CSV table of C-alpha atoms in Angstrom, one decimal:
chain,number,residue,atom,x,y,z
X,1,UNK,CA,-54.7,-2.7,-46.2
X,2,UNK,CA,-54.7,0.7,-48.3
X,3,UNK,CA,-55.1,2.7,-44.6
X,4,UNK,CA,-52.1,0.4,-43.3
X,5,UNK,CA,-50.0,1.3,-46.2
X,6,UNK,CA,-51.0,4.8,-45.5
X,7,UNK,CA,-50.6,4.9,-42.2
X,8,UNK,CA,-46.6,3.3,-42.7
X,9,UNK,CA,-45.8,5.9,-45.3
X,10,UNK,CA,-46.9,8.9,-43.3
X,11,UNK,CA,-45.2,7.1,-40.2
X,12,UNK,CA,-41.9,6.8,-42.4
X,13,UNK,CA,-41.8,10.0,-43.4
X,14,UNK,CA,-42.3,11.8,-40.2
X,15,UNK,CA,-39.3,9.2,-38.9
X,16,UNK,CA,-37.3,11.3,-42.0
X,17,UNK,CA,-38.5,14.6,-41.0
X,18,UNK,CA,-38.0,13.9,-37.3
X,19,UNK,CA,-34.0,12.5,-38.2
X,20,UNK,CA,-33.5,15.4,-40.5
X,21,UNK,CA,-34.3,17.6,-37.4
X,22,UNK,CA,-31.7,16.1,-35.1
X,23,UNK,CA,-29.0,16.2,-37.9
X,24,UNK,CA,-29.1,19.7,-38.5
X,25,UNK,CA,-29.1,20.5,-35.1
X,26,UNK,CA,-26.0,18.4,-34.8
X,27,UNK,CA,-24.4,19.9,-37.8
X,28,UNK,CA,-25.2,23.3,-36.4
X,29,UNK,CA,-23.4,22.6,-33.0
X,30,UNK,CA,-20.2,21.8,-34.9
X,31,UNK,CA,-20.3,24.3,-36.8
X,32,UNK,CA,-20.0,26.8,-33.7
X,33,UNK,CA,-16.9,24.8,-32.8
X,34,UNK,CA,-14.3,24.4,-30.2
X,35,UNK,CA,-12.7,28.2,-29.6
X,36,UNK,CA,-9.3,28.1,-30.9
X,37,UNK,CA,-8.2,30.3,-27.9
X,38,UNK,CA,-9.3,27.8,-25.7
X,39,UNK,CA,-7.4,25.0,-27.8
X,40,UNK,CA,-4.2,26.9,-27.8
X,41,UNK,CA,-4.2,27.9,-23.9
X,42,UNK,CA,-4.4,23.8,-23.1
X,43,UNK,CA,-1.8,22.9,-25.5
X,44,UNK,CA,1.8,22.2,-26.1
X,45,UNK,CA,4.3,21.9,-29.0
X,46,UNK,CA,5.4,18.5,-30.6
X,47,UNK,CA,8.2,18.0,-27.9
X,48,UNK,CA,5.8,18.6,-25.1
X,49,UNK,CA,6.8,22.4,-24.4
X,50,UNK,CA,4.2,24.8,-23.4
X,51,UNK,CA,2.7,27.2,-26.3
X,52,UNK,CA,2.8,30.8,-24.3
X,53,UNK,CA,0.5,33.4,-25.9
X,54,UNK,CA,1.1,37.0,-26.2
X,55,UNK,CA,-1.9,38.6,-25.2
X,56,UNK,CA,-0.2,42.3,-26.3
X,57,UNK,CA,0.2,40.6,-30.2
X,58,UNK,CA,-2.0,39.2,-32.9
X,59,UNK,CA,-1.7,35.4,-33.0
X,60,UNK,CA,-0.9,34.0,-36.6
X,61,UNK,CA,-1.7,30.6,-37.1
X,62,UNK,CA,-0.2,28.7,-39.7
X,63,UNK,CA,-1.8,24.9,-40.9
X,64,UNK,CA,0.8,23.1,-43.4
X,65,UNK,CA,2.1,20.2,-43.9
X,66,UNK,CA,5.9,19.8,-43.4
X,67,UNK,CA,6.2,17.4,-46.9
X,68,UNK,CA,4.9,20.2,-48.6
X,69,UNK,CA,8.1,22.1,-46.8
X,70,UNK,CA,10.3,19.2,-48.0
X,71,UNK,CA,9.1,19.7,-51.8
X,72,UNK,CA,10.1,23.3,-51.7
X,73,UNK,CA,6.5,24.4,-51.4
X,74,UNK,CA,5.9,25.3,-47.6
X,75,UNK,CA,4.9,28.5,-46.3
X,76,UNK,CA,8.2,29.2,-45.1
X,77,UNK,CA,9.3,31.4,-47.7
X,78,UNK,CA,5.7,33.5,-47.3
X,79,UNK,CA,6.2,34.4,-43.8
X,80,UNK,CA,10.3,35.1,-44.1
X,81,UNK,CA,8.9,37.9,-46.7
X,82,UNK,CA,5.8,39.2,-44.3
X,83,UNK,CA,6.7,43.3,-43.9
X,84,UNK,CA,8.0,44.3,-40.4
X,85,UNK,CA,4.9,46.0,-38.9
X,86,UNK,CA,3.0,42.7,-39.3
X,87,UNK,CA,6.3,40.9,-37.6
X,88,UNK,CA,6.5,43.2,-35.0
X,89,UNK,CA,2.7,42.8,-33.7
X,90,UNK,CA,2.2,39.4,-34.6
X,91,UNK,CA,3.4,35.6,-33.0
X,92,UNK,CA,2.8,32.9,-35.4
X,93,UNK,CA,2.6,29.6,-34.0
X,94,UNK,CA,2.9,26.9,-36.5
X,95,UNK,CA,0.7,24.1,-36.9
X,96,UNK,CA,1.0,20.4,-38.1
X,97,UNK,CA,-2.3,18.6,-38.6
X,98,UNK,CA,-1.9,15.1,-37.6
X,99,UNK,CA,-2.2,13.2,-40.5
X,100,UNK,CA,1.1,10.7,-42.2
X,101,UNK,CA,3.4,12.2,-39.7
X,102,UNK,CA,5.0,11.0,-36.4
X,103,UNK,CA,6.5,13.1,-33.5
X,104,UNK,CA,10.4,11.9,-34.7
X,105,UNK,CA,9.1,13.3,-38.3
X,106,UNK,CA,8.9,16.1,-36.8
X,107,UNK,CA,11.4,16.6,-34.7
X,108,UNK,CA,13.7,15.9,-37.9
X,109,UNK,CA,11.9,18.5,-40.1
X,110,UNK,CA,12.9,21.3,-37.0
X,111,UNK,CA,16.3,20.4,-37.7
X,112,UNK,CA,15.9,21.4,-40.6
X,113,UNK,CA,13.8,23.7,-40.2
X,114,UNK,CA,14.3,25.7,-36.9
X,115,UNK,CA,12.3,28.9,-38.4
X,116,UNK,CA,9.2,26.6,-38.1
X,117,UNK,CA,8.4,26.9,-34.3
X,118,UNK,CA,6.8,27.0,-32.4
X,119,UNK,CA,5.6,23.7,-33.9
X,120,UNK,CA,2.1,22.3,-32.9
X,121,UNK,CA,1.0,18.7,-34.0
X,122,UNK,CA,-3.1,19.3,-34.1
X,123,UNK,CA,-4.5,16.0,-32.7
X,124,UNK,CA,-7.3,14.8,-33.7
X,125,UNK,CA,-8.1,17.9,-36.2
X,126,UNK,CA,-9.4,20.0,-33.5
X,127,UNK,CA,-7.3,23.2,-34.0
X,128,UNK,CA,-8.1,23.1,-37.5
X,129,UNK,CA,-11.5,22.0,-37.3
X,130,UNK,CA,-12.3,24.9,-35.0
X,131,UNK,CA,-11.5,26.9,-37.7
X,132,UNK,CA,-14.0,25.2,-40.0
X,133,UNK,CA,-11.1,24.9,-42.5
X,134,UNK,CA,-10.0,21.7,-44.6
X,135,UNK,CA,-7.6,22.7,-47.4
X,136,UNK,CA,-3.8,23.7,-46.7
X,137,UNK,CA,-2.0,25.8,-46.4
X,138,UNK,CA,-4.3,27.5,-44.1
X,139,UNK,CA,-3.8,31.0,-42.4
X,140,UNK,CA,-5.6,32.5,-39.7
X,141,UNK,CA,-5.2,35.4,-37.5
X,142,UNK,CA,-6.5,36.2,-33.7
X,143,UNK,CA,-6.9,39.7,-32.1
X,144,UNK,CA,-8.1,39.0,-28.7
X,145,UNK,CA,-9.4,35.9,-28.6
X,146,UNK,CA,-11.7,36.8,-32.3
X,147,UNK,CA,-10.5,35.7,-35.7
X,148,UNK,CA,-9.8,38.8,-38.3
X,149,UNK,CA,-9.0,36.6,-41.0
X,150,UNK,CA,-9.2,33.2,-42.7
X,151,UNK,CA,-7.8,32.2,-45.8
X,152,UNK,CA,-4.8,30.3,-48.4
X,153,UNK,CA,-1.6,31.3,-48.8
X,154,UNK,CA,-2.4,33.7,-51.6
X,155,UNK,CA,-5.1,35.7,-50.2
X,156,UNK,CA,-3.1,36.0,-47.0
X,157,UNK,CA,-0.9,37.6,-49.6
X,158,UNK,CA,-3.2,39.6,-50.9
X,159,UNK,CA,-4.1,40.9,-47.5
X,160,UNK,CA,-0.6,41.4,-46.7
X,161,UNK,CA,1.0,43.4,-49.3
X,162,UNK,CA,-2.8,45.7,-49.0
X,163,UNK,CA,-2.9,46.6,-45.2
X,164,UNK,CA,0.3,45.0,-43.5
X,165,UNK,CA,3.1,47.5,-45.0
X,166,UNK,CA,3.0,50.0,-42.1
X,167,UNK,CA,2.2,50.2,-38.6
X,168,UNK,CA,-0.8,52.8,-39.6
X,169,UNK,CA,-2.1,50.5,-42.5
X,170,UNK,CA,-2.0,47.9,-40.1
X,171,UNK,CA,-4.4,49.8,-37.2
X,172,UNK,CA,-6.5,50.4,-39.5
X,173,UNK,CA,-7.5,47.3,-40.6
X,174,UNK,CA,-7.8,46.1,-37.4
X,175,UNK,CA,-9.9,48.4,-36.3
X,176,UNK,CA,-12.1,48.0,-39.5
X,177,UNK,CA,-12.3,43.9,-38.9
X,178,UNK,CA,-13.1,44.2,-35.2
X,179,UNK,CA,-16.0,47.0,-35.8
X,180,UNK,CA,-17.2,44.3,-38.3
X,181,UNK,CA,-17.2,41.3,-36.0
X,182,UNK,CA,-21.0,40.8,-35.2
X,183,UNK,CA,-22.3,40.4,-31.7
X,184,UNK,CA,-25.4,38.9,-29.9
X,185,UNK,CA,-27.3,40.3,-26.7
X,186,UNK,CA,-27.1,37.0,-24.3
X,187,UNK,CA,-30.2,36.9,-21.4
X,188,UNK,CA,-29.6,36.0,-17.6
X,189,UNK,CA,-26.8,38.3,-15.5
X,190,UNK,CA,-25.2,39.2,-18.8
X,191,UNK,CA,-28.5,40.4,-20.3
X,192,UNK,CA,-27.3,44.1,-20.3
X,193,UNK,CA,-23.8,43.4,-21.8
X,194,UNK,CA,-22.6,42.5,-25.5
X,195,UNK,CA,-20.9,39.5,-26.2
X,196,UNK,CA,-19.0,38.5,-29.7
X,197,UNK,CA,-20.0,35.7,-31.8
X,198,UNK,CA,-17.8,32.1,-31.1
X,199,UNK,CA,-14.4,32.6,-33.5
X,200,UNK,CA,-16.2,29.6,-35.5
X,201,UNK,CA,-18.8,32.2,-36.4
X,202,UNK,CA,-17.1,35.1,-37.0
X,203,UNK,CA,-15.7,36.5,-40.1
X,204,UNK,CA,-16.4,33.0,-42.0
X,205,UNK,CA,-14.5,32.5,-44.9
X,206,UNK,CA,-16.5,32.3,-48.4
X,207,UNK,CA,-18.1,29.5,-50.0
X,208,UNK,CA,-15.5,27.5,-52.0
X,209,UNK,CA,-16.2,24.5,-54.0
X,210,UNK,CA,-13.0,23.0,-55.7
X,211,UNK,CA,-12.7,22.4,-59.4
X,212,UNK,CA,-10.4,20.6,-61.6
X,213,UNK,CA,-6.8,21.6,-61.2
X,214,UNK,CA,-7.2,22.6,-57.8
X,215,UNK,CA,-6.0,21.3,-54.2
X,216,UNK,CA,-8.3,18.7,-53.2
X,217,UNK,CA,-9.1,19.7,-49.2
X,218,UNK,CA,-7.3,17.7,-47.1
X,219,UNK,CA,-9.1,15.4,-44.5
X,220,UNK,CA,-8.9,12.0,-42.4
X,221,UNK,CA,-11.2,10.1,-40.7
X,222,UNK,CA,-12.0,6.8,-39.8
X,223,UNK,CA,-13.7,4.1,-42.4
X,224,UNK,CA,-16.1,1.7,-41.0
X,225,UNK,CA,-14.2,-1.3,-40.8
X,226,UNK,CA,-12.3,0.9,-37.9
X,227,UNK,CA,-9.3,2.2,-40.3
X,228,UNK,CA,-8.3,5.9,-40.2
X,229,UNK,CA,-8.0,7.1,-43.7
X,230,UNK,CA,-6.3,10.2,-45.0
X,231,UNK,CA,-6.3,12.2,-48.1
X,232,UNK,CA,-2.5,12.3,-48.7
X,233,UNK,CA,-1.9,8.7,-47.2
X,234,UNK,CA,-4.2,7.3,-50.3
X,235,UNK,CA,-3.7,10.0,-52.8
X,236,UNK,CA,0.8,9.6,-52.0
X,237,UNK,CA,0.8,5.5,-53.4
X,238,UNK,CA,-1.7,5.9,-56.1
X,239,UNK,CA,-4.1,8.4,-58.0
X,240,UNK,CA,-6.8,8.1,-55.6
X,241,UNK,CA,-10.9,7.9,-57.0
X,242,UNK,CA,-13.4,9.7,-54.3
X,243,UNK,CA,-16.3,8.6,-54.6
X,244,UNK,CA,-19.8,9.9,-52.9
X,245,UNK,CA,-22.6,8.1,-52.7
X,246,UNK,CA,-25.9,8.1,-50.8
X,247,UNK,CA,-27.6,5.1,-49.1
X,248,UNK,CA,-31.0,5.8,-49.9
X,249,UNK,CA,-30.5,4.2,-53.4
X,250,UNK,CA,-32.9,3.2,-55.2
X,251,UNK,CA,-34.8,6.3,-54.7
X,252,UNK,CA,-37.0,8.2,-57.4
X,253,UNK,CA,-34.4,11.8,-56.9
X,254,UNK,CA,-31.4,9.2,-57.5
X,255,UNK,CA,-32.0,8.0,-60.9
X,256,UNK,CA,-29.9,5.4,-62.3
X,257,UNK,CA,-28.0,4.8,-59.4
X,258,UNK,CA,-28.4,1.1,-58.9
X,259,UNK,CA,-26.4,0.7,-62.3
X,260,UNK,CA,-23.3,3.3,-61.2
X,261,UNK,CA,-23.2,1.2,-58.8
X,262,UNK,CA,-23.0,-1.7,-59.8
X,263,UNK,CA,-20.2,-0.1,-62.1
X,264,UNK,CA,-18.6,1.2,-59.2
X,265,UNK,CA,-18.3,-2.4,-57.7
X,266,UNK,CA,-17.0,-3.9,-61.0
X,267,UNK,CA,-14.0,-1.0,-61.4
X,268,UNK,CA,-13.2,-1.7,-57.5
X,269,UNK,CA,-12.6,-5.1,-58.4
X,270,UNK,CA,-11.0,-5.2,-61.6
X,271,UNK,CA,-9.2,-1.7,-61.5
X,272,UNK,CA,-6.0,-1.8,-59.1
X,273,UNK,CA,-4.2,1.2,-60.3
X,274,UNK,CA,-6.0,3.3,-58.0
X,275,UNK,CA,-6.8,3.7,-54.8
X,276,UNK,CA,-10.7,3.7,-53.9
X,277,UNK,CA,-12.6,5.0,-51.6
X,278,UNK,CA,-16.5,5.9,-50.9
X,279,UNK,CA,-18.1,8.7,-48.9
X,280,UNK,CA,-21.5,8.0,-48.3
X,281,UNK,CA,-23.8,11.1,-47.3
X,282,UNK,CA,-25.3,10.5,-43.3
X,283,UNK,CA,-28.2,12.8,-44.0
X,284,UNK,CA,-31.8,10.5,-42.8
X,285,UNK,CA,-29.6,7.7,-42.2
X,286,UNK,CA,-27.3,6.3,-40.0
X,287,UNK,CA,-24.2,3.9,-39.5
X,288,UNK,CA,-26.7,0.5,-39.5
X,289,UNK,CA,-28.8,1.7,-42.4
X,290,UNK,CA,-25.2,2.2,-44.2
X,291,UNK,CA,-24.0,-1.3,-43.6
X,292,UNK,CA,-27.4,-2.8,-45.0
X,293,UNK,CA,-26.7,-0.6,-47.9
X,294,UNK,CA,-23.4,-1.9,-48.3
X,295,UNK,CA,-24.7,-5.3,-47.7
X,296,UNK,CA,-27.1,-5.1,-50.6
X,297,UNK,CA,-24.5,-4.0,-53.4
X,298,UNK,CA,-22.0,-6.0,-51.7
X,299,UNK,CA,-19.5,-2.9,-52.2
X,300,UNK,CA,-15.8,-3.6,-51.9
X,301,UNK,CA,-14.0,-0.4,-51.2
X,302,UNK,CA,-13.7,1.2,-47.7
X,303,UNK,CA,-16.9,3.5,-47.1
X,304,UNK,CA,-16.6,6.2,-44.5
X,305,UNK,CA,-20.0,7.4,-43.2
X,306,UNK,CA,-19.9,11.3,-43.4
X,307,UNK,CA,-20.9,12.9,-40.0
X,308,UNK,CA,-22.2,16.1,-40.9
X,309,UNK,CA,-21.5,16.0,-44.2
X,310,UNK,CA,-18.6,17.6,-44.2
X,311,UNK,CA,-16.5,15.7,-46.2
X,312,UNK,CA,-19.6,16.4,-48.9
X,313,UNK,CA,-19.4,20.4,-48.2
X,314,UNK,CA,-15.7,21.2,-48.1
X,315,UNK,CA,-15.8,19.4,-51.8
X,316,UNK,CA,-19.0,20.8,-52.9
X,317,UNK,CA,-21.0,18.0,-53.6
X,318,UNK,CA,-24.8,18.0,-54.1
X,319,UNK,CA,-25.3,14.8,-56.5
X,320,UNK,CA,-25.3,11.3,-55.9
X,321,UNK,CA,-23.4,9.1,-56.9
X,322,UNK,CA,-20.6,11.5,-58.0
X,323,UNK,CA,-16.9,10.9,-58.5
X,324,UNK,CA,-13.7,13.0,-57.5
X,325,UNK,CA,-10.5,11.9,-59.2
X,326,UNK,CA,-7.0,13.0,-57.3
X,327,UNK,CA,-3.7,13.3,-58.4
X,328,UNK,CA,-1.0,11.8,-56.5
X,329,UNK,CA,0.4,15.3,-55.6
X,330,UNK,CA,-2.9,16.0,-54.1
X,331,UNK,CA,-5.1,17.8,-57.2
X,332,UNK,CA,-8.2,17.2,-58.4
X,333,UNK,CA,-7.6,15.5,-61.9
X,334,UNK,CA,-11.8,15.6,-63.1
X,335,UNK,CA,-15.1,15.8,-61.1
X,336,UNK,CA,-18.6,14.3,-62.4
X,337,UNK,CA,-21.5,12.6,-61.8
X,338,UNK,CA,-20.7,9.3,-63.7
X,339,UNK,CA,-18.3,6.6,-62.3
X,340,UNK,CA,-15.7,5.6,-64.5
């Protein structure tokens, strides 16, 4: 019976080693991403127009959400200030991640708004995604098919006032960022030629894991009772509590968990002035082992089962279970590792 035992445990963990494998793999395939170059040649503005590219220009992407525009805190104001030489070699194309917003939305906010355009609704997250970027406002810039730079509305202010005030400050720095995109030898015909990185890869933003006070990143996905779920849908009716949890509990490395858990459950029940919801980590596990999990703790709130972990990464999480309080105007209130 001992060499049975054994013989399961070693079986077991090789089944861990062997998922853990296939999920980095995974995780490493998105993260080279659709090219945004790509995205933009096959796709059209709100109202259906076509999105033409100026090949002879930098393209200036610009991820926001029009209520932020209605609230006086768009990026409108940031690019009527940009200095000329930037204008004059640059086409920004402005992009609406869909999330809370319908195609009549938007077609009101360009009445108000007509600066704003071309206007893209991003379907599905892929423009953004491409980009590897969750929080907004979110501005990116293309030189040839390459990204140059990735960043918030106050570093891209940063960078402007630096190298965009004349046409020479401007060349510069372009030439600087494209001498520091890497590049990769490839094998086959191409063997003898040098290719750049994907625009996923190059010139990745830093590391950023949010703290109290600041934006929480903005995401949506799909729960697994089937309901799409978004940061600011929750977060606009009440203050909303994130929760991360893993389903691997009870687990020596998880101490305690059982009875946060059990907390969790009785504050979902008894606590209606927020909104809950639970993001449960997909590393060695997958959707079935989930629902078992949520079985066994008969947990209340919607879960959403993290592909990737990516709702884990872009809010720096590494503990489990581990709560994220948001503000209704979309700020992290407190972060921790006890539910309350």
């Amino acid at each position: 019976m001992k060499n049975l035992s054994m013989n399961k445990s070693a079986a077991r963990t090789k089944a861990y080693l062997a998922l853990a494998l296939i999920l980095l793999a995974v995780f490493f395939r998105a993260e080279a991403g659709e090219s945004p170059v790509l995205l933009l040649e096959n796709i059209k503005t709100f109202d259906g127009q076509s999105l033409v590219l100026q090949d002879s220009k930098l393209t200036h992407l610009i991820f926001q959400d029009i209520w932020s525009s209605y609230e006086g805190q768009g990026e409108e104001a940031r690019i009527a200030a940009l200095p000329k030489a930037f204008v004059k070699n640059s086409q920004q194309v402005w992009v609406q991640p869909e999330i809370n917003v319908t195609e009549s939305q938007l077609a009101e906010f360009q009445r108000y708004y007509p600066q704003v355009k071309p206007l893209v609704l991003d379907r599905g997250y892929r423009l953004m995604r491409s980009q590897g970027g969750w929080s907004l406002p979110l501005h990116v810039i293309l030189k040839d098919g390459k990204k140059v730079f990735s960043g918030s509305g106050e570093e891209f202010d940063a960078l402007a006032s630096k190298h965009f005030s004349t046409q020479v400050a401007l060349n510069q720095w372009l030439q600087l960022r494209t001498d520091d995109l890497p590049s990769m030898l490839v094998t086959g015909a191409e063997k003898s030629k040098s290719v750049s990185f994907t625009i996923n890869e190059a010139a990745k933003p830093g590391y950023h894991k949010p703290e109290k006070g600041d934006r929480a990143p903005v995401f949506i996905a799909k729960t697994m009772a089937g309901n799409t779920v978004s940061l600011l849908g929750l977060s606009n009716n009440k203050p909303l509590s994130l929760v991360f949890l893993d389903s691997l509990c009870p687990m020596p490395h998880f101490p305690g968990c059982e009875a946060q858990i059990e907390q969790l459950s009785h504050l979902v029940t008894k606590d209606d002035s927020r909104e809950w919801l639970g993001v449960v980590s997909s590393f060695y596990v997958d959707e079935k082992i989930v629902q078992q999990f949520r079985d066994k703790f008969q947990l209340k709130l919607p879960l959403i089962f993290d592909t990737d972990n990516q709702i884990y990464q872009s809010y720096g999480v590494h503990a489990s279970p581990y709560q994220i309080d948001i503000s209704r105007d979309g700020n992290i209130r407190s972060r921790g590792s006890e539910v309350h």
